[in-house]
Coordinates of C-alpha atoms in Angstrom, one line a residue:
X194 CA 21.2 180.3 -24.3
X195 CA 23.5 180.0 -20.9
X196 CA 26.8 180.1 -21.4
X197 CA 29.5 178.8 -18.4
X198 CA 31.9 181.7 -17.6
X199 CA 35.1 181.2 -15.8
X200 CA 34.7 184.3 -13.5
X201 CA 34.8 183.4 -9.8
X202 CA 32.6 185.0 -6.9
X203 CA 33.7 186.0 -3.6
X204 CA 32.1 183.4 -1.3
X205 CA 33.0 180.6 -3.8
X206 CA 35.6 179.3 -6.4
X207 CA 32.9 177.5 -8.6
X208 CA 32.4 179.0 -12.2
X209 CA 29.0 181.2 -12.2
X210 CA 26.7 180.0 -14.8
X211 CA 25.8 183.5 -16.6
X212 CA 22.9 184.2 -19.4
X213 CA 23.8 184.8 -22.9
X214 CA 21.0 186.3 -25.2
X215 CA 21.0 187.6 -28.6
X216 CA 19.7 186.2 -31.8
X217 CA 21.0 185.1 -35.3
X218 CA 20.8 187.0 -38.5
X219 CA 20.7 183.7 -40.9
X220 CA 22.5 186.7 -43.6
X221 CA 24.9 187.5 -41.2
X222 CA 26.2 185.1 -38.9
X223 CA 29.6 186.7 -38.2
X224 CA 28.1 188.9 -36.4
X225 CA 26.4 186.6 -33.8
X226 CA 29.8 184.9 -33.3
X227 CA 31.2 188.9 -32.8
X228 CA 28.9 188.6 -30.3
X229 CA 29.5 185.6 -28.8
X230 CA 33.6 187.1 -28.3
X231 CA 32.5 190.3 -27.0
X232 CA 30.4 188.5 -24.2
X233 CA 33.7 186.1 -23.5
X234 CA 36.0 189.0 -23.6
X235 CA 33.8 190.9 -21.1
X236 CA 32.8 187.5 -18.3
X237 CA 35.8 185.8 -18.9
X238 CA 39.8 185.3 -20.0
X239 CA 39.4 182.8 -22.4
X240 CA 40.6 185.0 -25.0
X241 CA 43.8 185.7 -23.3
X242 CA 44.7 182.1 -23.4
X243 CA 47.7 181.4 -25.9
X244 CA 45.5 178.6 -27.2
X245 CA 42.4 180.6 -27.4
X246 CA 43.2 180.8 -31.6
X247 CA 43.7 177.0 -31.8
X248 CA 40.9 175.9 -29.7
X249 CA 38.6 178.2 -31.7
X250 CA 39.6 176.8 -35.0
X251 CA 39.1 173.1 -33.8
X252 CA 35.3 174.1 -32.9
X253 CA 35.3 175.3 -36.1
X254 CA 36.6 172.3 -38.1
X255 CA 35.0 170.1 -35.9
X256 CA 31.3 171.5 -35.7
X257 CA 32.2 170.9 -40.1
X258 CA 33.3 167.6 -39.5
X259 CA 30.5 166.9 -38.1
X260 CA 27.9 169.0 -40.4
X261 CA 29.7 166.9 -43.1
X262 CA 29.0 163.1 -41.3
X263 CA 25.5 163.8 -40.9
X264 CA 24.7 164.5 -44.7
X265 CA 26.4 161.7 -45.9
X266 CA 24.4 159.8 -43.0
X267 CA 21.3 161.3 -44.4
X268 CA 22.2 160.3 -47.7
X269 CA 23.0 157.3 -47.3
X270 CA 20.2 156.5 -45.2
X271 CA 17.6 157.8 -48.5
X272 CA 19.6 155.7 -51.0
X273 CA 19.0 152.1 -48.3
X274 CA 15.6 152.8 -48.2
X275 CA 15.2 153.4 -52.3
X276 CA 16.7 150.1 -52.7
X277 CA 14.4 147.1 -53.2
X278 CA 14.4 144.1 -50.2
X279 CA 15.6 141.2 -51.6
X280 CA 14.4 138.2 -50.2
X281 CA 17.3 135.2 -50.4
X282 CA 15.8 131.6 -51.6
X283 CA 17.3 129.1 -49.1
X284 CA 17.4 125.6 -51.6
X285 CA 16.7 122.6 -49.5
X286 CA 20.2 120.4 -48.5
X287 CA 20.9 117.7 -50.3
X288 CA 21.6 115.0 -47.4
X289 CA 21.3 111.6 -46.7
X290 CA 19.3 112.1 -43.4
X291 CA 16.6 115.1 -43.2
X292 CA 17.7 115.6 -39.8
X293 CA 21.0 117.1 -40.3
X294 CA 20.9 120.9 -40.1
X295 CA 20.8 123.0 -43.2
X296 CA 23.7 126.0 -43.3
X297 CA 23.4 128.8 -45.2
X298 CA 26.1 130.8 -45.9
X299 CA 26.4 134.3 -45.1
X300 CA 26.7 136.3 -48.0
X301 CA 29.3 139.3 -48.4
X302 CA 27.6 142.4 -49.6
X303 CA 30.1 143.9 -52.7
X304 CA 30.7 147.3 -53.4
X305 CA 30.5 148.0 -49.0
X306 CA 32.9 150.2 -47.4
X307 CA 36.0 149.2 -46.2
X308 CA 38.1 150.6 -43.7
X309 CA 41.5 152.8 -44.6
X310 CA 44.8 152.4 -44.4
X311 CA 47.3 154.2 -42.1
X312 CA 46.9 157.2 -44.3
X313 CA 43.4 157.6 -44.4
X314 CA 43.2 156.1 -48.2
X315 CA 43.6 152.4 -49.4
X316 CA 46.4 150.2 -51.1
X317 CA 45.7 148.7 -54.4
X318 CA 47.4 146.1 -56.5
X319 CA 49.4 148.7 -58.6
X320 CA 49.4 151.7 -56.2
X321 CA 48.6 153.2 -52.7
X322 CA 47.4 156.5 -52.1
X323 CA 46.7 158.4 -48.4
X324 CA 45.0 161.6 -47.9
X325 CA 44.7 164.4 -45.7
X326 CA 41.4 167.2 -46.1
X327 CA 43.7 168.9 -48.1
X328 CA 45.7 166.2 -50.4
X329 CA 46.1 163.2 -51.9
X330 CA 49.5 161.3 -52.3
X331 CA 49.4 158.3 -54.6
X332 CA 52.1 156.0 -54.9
X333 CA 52.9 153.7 -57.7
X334 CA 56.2 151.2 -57.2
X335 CA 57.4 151.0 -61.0
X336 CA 61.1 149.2 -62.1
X337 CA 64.0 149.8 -60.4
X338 CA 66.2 152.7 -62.5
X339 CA 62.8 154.0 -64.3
X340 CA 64.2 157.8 -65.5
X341 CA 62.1 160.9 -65.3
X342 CA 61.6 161.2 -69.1
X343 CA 60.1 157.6 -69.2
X344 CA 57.1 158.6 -67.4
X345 CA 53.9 159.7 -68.8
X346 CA 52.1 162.0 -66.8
X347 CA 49.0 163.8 -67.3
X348 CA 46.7 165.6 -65.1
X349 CA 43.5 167.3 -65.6
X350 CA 40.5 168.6 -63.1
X351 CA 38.5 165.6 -62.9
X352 CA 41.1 163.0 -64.5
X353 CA 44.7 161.5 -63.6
X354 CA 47.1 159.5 -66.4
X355 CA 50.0 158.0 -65.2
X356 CA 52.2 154.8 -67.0
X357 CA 55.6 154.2 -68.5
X358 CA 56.0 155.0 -72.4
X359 CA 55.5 152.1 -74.4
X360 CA 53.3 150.2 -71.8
X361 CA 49.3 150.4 -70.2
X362 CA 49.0 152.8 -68.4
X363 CA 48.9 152.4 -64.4
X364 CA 46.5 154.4 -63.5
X365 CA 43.5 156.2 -66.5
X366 CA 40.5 157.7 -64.8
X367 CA 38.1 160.1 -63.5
X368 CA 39.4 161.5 -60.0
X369 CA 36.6 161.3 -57.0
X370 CA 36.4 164.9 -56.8
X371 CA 38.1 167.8 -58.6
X372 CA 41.6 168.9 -58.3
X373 CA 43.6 171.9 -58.6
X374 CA 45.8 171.4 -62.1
X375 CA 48.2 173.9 -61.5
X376 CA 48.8 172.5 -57.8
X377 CA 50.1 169.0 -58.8
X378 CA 52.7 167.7 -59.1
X379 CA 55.0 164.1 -58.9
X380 CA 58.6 163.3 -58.8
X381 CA 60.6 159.9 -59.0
X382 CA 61.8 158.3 -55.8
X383 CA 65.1 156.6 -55.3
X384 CA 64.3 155.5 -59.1
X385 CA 61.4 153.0 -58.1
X386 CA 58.5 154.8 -56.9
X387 CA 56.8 157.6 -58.7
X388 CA 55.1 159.6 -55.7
X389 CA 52.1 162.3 -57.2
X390 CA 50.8 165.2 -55.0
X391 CA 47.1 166.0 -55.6
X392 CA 45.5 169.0 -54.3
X393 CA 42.4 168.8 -53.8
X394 CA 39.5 172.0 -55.0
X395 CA 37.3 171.0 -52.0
X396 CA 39.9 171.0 -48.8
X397 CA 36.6 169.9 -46.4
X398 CA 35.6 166.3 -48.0
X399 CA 37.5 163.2 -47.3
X400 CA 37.7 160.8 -50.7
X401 CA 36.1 158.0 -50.7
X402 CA 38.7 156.8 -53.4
X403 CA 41.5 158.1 -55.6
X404 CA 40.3 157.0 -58.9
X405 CA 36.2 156.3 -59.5
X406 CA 35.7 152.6 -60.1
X407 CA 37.9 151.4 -57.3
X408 CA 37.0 150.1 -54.2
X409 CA 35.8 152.7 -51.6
X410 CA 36.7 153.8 -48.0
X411 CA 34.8 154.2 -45.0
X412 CA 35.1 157.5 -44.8
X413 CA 33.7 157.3 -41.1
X414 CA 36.4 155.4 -40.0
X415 CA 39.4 157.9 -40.9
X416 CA 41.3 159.4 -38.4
X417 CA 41.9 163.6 -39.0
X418 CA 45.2 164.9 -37.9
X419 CA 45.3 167.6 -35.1
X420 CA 43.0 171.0 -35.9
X421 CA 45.1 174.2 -36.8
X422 CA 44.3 177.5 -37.9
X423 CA 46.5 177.1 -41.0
X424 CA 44.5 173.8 -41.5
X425 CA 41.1 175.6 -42.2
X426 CA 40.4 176.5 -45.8
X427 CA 41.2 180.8 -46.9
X428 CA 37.2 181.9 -45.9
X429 CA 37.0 180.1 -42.6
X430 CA 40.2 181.0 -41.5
X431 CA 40.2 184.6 -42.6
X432 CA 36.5 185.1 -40.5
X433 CA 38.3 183.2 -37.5
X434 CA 41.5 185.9 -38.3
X435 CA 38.9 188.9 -38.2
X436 CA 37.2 188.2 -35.4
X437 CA 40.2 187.6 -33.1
X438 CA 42.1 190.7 -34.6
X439 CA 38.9 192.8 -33.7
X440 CA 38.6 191.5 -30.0
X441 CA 41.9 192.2 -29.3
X442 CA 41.3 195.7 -30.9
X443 CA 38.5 196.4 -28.5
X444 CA 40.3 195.0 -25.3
X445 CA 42.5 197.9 -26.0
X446 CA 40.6 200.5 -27.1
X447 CA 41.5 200.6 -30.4
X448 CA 39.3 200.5 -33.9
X449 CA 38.3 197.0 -35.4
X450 CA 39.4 196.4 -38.6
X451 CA 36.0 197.9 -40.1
X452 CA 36.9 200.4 -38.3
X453 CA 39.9 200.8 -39.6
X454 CA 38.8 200.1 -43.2
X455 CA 36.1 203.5 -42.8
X456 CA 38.9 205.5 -41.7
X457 CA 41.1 204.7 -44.5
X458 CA 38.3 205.8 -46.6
X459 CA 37.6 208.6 -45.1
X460 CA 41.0 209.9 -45.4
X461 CA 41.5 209.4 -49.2
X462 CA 38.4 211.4 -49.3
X463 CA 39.9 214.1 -47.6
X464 CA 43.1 214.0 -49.3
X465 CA 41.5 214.2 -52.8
X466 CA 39.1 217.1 -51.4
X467 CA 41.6 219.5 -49.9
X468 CA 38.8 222.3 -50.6
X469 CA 36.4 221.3 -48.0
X470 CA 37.0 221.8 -44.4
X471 CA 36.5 219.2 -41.8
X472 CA 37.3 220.9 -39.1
X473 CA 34.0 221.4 -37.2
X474 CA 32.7 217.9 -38.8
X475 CA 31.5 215.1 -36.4
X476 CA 32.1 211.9 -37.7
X477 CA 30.7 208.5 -36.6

């Protein structure tokens, strides 16, 4: 693999194309991407760049992005051809004069994908909802000077209740994908729309739909807000965090944070062994 380094010769300004080799463990692949820093560290300043962070996590979330777009293509692609060809009977027209031309009218598949609203979700009869990778906001427009205590409101992993005492509820189903209980929450607005946060358990999957049953989004066609290091979820973004931390570590010399972690251990050892000496001891 040949990566492009921006280090500049003397006879010319154009970047020198250098060669990058190693291979990846399939059980460790943070250490190929170590790798892959060390090598930029040493042939180039990328690193040094105040964006360097940001640019890293949007290859990141981007390379999921699309990881994510080509299963559901695959998917989809195995459930079309398990589906039976139907063939459509075209009935003869019933007009005075065989020469006129016959029409046949186009017919709408149901159940298809349709595209989002500005918020990457769809507005319903009762209720909106919009959606980032990380939440979903649903919004139901209920009488003007509805009061907090009229509101029923229950929330569970895979299910959302909402109505007004005394009445249907609004919205009674199974959500499109697990939520976080404990991280949801809804409030009253101006006294005539009851907003609810959702939290979603899987902050890498775009819904399809709030509520299963309802009509569904193409997903393909949302548009993700800007990639931030904060966006990632708390494993991603803590290897990205790692890695960084330990490049800057080496540029100056100083212990990685495994390192770091070795030499902690090392000295609670020696502080609950005060008997041995460790004077003459090389350590590695």
């Amino acid at each position: 693999m040949a990566i492009i380094s921006e280090v500049e010769d003397e006879s010319s300004t154009r970047p020198r194309i250098l060669p990058f080799r190693t291979t990846l463990d399939s059980s460790n692949p943070s250490s190929f991407l170590e790798k892959v820093f060390d090598f930029l560290a040493e042939q180039s300043d990328f690193l040094k760049k105040p964006s360097a962070e940001e640019e890293i996590s949007a290859a990141v979330r981007a390379a999921k992005e699309k990881l994510g777009k080509a299963e559901k293509k695959a998917e989809k692609e195995s459930v079309e051809k398990k589906k039976p060809v139907e063939k459509e009977s075209v009935k003869p027209a019933m007009a005075a004069s065989s020469s006129e031309p016959i029409q046949v009218e186009e017919k709408k598949q149901e159940g298809s994908p349709i595209a989002p609203n500005k918020g990457n979700g769809y507005d319903l009869e009762n209720y909106s909802w919009v959606q980032t990778l990380q939440e979903v906001t649903v919004n139901i427009p209920v009488p003007t000077g509805t009061k907090a205590r009229s509101v029923v409101y229950e929330i569970k992993k895979n299910r959302l209740k909402l109505g007004l005492k005394g009445q249907d509820p609004i919205i009674d189903g199974e959500l499109y994908r697990s939520v976080k209980p404990d991280d949801c929450y809804w409030n009253i607005e101006d006294q005539k729309m009851i907003s609810i946060l959702l939290t979603k358990q899987d902050q890498m999957e775009w819904w399809k739909c709030c509520v299963k049953g309802e009509p569904e989004i193409d997903t393909q066609k949302v548009e993700p807000e800007n990639s931030k290091l904060a966006d990632l979820d708390p494993e991603t973004r803590s290897t990205v965090e790692k890695m960084m931390f330990d490049q800057r570590q080496k540029q100056m010399g100083l212990p990685t944070s495994d390192e770091l972690q070795k030499q902690d251990i090392l000295k609670k050892f020696m502080s609950q062994h005060p008997e041995m000496d460790f004077s003459n001891a090389k350590i590695n």
